[in-house]
Tab-separated table of N, CA and C in Angstrom:
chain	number	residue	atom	x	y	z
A	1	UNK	N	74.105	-0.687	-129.570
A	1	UNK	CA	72.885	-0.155	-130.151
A	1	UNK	C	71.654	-0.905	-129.633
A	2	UNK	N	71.653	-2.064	-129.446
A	2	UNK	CA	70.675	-3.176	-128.852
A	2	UNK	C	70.326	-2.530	-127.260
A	3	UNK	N	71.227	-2.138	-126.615
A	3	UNK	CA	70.861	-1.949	-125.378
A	3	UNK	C	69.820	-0.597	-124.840
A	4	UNK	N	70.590	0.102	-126.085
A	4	UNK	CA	69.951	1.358	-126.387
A	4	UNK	C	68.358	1.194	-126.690
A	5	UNK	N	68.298	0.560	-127.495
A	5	UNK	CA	66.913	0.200	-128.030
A	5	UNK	C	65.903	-0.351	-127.050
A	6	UNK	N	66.473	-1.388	-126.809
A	6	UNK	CA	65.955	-1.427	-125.475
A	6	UNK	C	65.747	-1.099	-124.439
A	7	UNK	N	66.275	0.365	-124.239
A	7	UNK	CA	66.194	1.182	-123.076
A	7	UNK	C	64.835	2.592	-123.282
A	8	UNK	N	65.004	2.395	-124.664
A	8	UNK	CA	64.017	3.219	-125.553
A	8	UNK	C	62.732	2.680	-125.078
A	9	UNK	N	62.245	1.790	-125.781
A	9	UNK	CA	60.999	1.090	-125.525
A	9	UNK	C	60.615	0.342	-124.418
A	10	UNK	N	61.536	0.276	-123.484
A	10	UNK	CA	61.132	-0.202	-121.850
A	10	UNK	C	60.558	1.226	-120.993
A	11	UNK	N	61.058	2.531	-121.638
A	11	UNK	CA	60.619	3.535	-121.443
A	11	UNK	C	59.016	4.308	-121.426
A	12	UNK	N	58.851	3.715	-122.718
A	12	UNK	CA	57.335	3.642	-123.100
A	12	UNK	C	56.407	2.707	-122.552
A	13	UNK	N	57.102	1.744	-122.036
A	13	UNK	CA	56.433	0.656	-121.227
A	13	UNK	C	55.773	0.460	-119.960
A	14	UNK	N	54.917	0.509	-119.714
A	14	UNK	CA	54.878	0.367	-117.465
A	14	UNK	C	54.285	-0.764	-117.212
A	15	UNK	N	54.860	-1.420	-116.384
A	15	UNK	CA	54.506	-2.615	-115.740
A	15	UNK	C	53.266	-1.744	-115.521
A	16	UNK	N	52.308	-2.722	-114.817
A	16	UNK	CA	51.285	-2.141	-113.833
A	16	UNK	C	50.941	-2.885	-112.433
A	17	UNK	N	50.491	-4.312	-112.669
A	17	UNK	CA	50.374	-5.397	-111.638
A	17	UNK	C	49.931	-5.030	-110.778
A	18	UNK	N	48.496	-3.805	-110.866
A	18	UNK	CA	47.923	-3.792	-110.061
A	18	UNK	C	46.272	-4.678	-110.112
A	19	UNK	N	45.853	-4.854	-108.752
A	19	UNK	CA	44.781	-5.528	-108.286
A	19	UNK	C	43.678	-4.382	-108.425
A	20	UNK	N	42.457	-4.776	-108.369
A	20	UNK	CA	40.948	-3.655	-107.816
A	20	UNK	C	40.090	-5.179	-107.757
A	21	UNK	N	39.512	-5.290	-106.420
A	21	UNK	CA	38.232	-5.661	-105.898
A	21	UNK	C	37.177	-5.663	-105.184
A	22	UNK	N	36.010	-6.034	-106.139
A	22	UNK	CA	34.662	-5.219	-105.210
A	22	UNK	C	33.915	-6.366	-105.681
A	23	UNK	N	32.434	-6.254	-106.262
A	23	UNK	CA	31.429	-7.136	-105.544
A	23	UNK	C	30.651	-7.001	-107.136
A	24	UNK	N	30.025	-8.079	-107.458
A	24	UNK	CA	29.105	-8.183	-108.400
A	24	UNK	C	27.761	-7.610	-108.118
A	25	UNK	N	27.598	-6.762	-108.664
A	25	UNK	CA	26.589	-5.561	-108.751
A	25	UNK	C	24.971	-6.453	-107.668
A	26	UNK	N	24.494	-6.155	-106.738
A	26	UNK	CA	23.346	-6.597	-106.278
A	26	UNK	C	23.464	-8.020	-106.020
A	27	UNK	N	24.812	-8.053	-105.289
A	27	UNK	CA	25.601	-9.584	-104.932
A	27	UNK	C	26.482	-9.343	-103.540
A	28	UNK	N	26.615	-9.787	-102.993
A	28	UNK	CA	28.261	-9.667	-102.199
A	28	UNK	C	28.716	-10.656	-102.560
A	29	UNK	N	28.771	-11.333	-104.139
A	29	UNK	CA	30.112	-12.023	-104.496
A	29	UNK	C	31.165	-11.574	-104.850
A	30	UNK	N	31.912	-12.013	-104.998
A	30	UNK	CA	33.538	-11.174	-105.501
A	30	UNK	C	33.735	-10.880	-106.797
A	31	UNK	N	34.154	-9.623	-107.142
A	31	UNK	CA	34.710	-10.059	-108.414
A	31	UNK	C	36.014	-8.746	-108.660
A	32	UNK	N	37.136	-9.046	-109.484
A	32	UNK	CA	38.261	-8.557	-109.452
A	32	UNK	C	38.989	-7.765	-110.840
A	33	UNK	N	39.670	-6.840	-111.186
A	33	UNK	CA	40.138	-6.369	-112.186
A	33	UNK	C	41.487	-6.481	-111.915
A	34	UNK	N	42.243	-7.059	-112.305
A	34	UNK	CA	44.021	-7.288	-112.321
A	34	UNK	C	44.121	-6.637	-113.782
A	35	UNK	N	44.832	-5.010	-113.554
A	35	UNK	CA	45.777	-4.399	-114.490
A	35	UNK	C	47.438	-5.251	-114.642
A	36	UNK	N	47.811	-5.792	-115.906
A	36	UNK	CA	48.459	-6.637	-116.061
A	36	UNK	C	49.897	-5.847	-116.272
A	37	UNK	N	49.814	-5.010	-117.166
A	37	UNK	CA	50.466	-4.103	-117.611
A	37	UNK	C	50.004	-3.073	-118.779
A	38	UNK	N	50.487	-1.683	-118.601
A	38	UNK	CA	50.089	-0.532	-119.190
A	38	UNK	C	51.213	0.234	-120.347
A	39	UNK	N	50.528	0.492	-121.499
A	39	UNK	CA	51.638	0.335	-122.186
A	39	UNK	C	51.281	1.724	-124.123
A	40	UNK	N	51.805	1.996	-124.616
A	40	UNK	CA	51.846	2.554	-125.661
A	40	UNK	C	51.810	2.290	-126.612
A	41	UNK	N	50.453	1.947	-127.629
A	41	UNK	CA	50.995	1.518	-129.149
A	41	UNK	C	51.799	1.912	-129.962
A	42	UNK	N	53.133	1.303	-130.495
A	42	UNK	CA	53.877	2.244	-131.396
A	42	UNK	C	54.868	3.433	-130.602
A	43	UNK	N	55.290	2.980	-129.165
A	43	UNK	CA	55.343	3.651	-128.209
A	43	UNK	C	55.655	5.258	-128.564
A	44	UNK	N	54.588	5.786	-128.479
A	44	UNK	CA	54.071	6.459	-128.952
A	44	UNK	C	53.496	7.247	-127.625
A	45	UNK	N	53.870	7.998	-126.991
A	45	UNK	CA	52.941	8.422	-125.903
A	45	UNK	C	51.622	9.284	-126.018
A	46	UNK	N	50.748	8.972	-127.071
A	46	UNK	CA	49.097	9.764	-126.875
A	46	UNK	C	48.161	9.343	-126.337
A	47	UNK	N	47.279	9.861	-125.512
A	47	UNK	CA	46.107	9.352	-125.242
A	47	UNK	C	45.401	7.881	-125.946
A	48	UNK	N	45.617	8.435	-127.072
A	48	UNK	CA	44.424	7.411	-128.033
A	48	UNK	C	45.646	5.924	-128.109
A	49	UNK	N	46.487	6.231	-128.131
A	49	UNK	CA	47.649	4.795	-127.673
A	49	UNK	C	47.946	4.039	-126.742
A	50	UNK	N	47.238	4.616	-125.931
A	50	UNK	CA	47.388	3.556	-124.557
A	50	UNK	C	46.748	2.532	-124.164
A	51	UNK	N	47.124	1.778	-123.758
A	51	UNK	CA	46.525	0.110	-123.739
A	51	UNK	C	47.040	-0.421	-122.545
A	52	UNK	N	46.089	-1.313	-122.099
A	52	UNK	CA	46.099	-2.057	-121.080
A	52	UNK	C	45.334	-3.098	-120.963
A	53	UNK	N	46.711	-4.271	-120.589
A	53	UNK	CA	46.383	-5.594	-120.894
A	53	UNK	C	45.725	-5.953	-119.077
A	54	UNK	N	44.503	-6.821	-119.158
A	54	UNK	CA	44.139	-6.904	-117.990
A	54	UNK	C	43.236	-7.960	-117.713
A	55	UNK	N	42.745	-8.824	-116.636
A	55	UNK	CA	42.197	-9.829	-116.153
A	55	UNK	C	40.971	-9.765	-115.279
A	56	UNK	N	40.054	-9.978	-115.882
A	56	UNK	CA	38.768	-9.691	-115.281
A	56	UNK	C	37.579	-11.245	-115.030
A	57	UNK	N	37.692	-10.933	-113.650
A	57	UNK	CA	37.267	-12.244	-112.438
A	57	UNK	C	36.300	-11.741	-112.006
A	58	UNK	N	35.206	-12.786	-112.110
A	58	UNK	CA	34.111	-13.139	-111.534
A	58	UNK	C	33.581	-14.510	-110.815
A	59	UNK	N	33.457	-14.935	-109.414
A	59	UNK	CA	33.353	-16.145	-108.679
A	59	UNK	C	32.061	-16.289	-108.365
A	60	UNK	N	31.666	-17.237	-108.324
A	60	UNK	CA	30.339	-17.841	-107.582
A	60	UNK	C	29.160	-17.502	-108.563
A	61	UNK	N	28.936	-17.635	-110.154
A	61	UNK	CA	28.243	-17.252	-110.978
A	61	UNK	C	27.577	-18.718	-111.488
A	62	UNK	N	26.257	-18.739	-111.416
A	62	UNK	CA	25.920	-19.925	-112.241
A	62	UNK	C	25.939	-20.132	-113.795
A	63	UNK	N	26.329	-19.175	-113.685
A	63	UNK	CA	26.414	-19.004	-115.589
A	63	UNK	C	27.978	-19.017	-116.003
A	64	UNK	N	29.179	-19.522	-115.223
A	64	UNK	CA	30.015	-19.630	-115.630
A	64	UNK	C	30.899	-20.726	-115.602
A	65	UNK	N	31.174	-21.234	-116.220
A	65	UNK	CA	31.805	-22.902	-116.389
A	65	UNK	C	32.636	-23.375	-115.392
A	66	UNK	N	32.653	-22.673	-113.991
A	66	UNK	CA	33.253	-23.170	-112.969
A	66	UNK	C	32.968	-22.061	-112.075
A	67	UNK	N	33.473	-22.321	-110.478
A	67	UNK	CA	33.149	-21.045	-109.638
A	67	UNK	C	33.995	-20.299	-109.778
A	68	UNK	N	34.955	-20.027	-110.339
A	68	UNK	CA	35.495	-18.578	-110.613
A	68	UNK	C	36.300	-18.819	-112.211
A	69	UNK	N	36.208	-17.318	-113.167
A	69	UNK	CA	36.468	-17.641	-114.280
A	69	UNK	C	37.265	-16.400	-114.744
A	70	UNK	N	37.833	-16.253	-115.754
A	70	UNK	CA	38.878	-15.497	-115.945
A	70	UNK	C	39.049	-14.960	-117.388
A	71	UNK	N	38.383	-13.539	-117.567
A	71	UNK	CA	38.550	-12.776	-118.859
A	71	UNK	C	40.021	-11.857	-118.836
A	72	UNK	N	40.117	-12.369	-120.455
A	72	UNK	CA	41.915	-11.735	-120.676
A	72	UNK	C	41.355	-10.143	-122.199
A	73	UNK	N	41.557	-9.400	-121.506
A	73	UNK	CA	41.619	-8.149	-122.544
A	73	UNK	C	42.654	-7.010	-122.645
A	74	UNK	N	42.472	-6.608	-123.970
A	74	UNK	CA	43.413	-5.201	-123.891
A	74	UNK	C	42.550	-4.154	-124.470
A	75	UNK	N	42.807	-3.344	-123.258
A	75	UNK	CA	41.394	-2.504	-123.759
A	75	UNK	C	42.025	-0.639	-123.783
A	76	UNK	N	41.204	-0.072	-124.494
A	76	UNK	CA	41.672	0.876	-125.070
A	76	UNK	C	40.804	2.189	-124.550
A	77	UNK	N	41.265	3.469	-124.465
A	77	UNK	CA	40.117	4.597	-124.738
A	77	UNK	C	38.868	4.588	-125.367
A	78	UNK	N	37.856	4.529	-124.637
A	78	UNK	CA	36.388	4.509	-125.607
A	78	UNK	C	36.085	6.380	-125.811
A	79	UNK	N	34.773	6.331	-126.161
A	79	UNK	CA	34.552	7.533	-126.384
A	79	UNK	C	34.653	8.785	-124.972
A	80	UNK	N	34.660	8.255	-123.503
A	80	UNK	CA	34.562	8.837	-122.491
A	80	UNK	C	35.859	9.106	-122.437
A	81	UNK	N	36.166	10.034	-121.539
A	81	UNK	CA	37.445	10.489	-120.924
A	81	UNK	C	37.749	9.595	-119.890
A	82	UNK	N	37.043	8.832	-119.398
A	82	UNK	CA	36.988	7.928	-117.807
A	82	UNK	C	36.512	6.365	-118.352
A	83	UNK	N	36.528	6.361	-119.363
A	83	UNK	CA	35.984	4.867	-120.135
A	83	UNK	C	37.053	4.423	-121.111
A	84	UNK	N	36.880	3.091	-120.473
A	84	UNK	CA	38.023	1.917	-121.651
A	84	UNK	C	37.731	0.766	-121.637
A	85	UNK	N	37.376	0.774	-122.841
A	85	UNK	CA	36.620	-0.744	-123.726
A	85	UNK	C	37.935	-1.635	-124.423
A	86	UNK	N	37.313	-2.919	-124.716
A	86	UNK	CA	37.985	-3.983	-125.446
A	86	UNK	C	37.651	-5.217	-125.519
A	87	UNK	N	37.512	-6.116	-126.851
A	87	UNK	CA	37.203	-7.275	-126.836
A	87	UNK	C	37.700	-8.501	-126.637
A	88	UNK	N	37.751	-9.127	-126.140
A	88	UNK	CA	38.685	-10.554	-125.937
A	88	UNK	C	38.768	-11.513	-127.571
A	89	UNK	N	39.650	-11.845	-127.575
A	89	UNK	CA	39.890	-13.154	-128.689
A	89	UNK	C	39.208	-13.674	-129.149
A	90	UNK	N	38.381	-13.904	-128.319
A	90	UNK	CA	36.825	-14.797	-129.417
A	90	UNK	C	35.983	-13.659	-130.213
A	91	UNK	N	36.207	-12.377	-129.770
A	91	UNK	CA	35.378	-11.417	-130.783
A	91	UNK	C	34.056	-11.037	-130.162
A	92	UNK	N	33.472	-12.310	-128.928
A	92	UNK	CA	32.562	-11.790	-128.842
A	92	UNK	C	32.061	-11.298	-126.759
A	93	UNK	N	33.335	-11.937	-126.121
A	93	UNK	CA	33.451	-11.113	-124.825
A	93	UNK	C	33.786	-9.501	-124.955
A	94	UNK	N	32.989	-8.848	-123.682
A	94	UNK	CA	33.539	-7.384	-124.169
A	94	UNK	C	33.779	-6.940	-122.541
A	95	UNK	N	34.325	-6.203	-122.248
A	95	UNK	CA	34.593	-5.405	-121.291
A	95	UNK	C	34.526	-3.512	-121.330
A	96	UNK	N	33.810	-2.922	-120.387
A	96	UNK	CA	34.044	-1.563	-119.942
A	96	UNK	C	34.681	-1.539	-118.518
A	97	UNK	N	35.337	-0.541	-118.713
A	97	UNK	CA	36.275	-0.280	-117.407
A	97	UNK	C	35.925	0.863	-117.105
A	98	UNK	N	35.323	1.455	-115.913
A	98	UNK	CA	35.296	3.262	-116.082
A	98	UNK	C	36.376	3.249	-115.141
A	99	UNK	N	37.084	4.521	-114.993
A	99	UNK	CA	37.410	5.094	-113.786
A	99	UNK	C	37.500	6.550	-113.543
A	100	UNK	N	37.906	6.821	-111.957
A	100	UNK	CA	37.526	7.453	-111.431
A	100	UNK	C	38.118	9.047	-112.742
A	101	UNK	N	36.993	9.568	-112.575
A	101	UNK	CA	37.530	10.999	-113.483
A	101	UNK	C	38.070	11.798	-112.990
A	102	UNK	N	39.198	12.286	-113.852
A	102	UNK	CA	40.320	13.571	-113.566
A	102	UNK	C	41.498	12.479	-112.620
A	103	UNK	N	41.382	10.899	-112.710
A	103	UNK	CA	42.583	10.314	-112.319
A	103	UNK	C	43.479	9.937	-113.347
A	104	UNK	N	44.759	9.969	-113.066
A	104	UNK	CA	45.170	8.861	-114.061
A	104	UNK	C	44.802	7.824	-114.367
A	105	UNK	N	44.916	7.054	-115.432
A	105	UNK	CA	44.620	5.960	-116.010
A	105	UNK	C	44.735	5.270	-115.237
A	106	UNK	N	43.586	3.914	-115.128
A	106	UNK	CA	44.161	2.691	-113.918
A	106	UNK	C	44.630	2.964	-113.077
A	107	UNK	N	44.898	3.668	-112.272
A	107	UNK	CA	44.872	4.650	-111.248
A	107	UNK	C	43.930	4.055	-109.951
A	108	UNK	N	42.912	4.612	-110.446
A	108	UNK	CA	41.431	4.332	-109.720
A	108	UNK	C	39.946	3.875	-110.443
A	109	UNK	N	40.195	2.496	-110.790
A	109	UNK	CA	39.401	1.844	-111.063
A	109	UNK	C	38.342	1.992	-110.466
A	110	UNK	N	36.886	2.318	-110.729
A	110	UNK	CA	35.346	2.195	-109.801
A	110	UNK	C	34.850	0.903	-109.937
A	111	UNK	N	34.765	0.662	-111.719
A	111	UNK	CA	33.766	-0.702	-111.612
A	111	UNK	C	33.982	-0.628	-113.340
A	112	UNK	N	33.173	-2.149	-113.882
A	112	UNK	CA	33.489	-2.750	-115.213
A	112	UNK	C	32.167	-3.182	-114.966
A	113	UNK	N	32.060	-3.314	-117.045
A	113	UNK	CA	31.157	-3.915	-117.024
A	113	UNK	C	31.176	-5.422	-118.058
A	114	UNK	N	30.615	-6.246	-117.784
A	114	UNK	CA	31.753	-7.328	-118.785
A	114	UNK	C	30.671	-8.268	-119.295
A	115	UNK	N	30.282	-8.296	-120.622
A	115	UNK	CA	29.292	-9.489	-121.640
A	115	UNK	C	30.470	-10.619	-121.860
A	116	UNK	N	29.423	-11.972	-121.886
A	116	UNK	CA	30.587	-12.772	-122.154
A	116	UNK	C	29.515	-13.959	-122.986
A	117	UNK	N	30.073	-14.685	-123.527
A	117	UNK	CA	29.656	-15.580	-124.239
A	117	UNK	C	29.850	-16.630	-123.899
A	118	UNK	N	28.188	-17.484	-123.581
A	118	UNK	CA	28.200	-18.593	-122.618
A	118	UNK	C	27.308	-19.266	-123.587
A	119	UNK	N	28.022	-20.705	-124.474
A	119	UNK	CA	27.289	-21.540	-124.885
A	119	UNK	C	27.024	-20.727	-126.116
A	120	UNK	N	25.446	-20.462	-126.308
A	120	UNK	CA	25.114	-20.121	-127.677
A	120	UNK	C	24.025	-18.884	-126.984
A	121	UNK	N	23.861	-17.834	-126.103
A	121	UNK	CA	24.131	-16.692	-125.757
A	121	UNK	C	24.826	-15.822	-124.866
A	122	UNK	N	24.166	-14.281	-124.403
A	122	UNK	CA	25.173	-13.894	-123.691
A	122	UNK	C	24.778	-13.710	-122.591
A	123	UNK	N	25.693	-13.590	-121.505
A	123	UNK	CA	25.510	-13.076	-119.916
A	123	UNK	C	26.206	-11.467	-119.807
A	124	UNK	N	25.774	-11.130	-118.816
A	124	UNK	CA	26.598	-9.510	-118.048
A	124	UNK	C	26.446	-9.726	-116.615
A	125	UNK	N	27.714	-8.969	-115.970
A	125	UNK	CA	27.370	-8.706	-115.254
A	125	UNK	C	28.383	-7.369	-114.898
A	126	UNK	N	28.122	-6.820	-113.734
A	126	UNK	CA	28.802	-5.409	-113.515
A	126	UNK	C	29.499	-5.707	-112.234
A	127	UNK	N	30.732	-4.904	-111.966
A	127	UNK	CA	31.564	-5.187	-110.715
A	127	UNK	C	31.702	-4.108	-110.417
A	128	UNK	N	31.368	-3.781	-109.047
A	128	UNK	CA	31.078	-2.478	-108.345
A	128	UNK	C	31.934	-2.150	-107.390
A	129	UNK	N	32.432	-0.668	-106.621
A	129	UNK	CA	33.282	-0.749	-105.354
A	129	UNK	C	34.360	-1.214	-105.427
A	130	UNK	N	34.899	-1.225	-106.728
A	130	UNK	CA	35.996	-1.750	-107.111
A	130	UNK	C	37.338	-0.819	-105.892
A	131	UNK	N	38.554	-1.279	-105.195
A	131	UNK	CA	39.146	-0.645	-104.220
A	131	UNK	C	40.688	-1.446	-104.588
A	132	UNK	N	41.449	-0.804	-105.073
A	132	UNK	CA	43.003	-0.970	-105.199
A	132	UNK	C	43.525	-1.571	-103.800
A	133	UNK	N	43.698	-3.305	-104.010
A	133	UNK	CA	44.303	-3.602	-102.819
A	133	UNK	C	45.678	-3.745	-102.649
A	134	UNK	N	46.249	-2.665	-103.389
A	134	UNK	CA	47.744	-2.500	-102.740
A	134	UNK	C	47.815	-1.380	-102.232
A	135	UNK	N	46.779	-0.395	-101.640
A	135	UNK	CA	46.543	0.539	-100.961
A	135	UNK	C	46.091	0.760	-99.786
């Protein structure tokens, strides 16, 4: 019965481990979206259940506590058909993800947009040209 179960909900599950990188908006610095894995609340396959855990990099920023830094989110369907939001752990980093419309999900990432909390206010910045480098 265990194996079963587990064959159930690995079902609902998808790795993802994909990469997208492009450039900080009115920069040619780098910055990166690593889809971690893609997955079903309640595996549950609807739209409004899908989640994706993911890693969002930005390098060479003076506003960030080292030259390259590393946001962890799981972000969800926002109100767009091509938009997915989510907040990080502290409550007060946020991330938008658009992508490309009429693709699948994480699919084809374009660009994010990501507030983060530095010290005692906030920064943004946007990552543009985003390009799937396992393609």
């Amino acid at each position: 019965m265990k194996v079963f179960l587990s064959l159930l909900v690995f079902s609902t599950v998808g790795l993802a481990q994909t990469e997208f990188r492009g450039t900080v908006k009115g920069t040619t610095k780098p910055c990166s979206l690593q889809v971690q894995q893609i997955y079903y609340v309640d595996a549950v396959e609807k739209p409004e259940n899908l989640r994706a855990d993911v890693k969002a990099s930005l390098q060479n920023d003076e506003h960030l506590a080292s030259n390259a830094e590393e946001f962890f989110f799981t972000l969800r369907p926002a109100s767009r058909a091509n938009l997915f939001s989510g907040t990080a752990e502290n409550k007060k980093d946020q991330l938008n993800v658009f992508t490309k419309a009429g693709a699948p999900a994480f699919k084809s990432v374009i660009s994010y947009a990501l507030k983060w909390w530095h010290v005692n206010h906030f920064h943004s910045a946007q990552c543009v040209n985003l390009k799937n480098v396992q393609e």
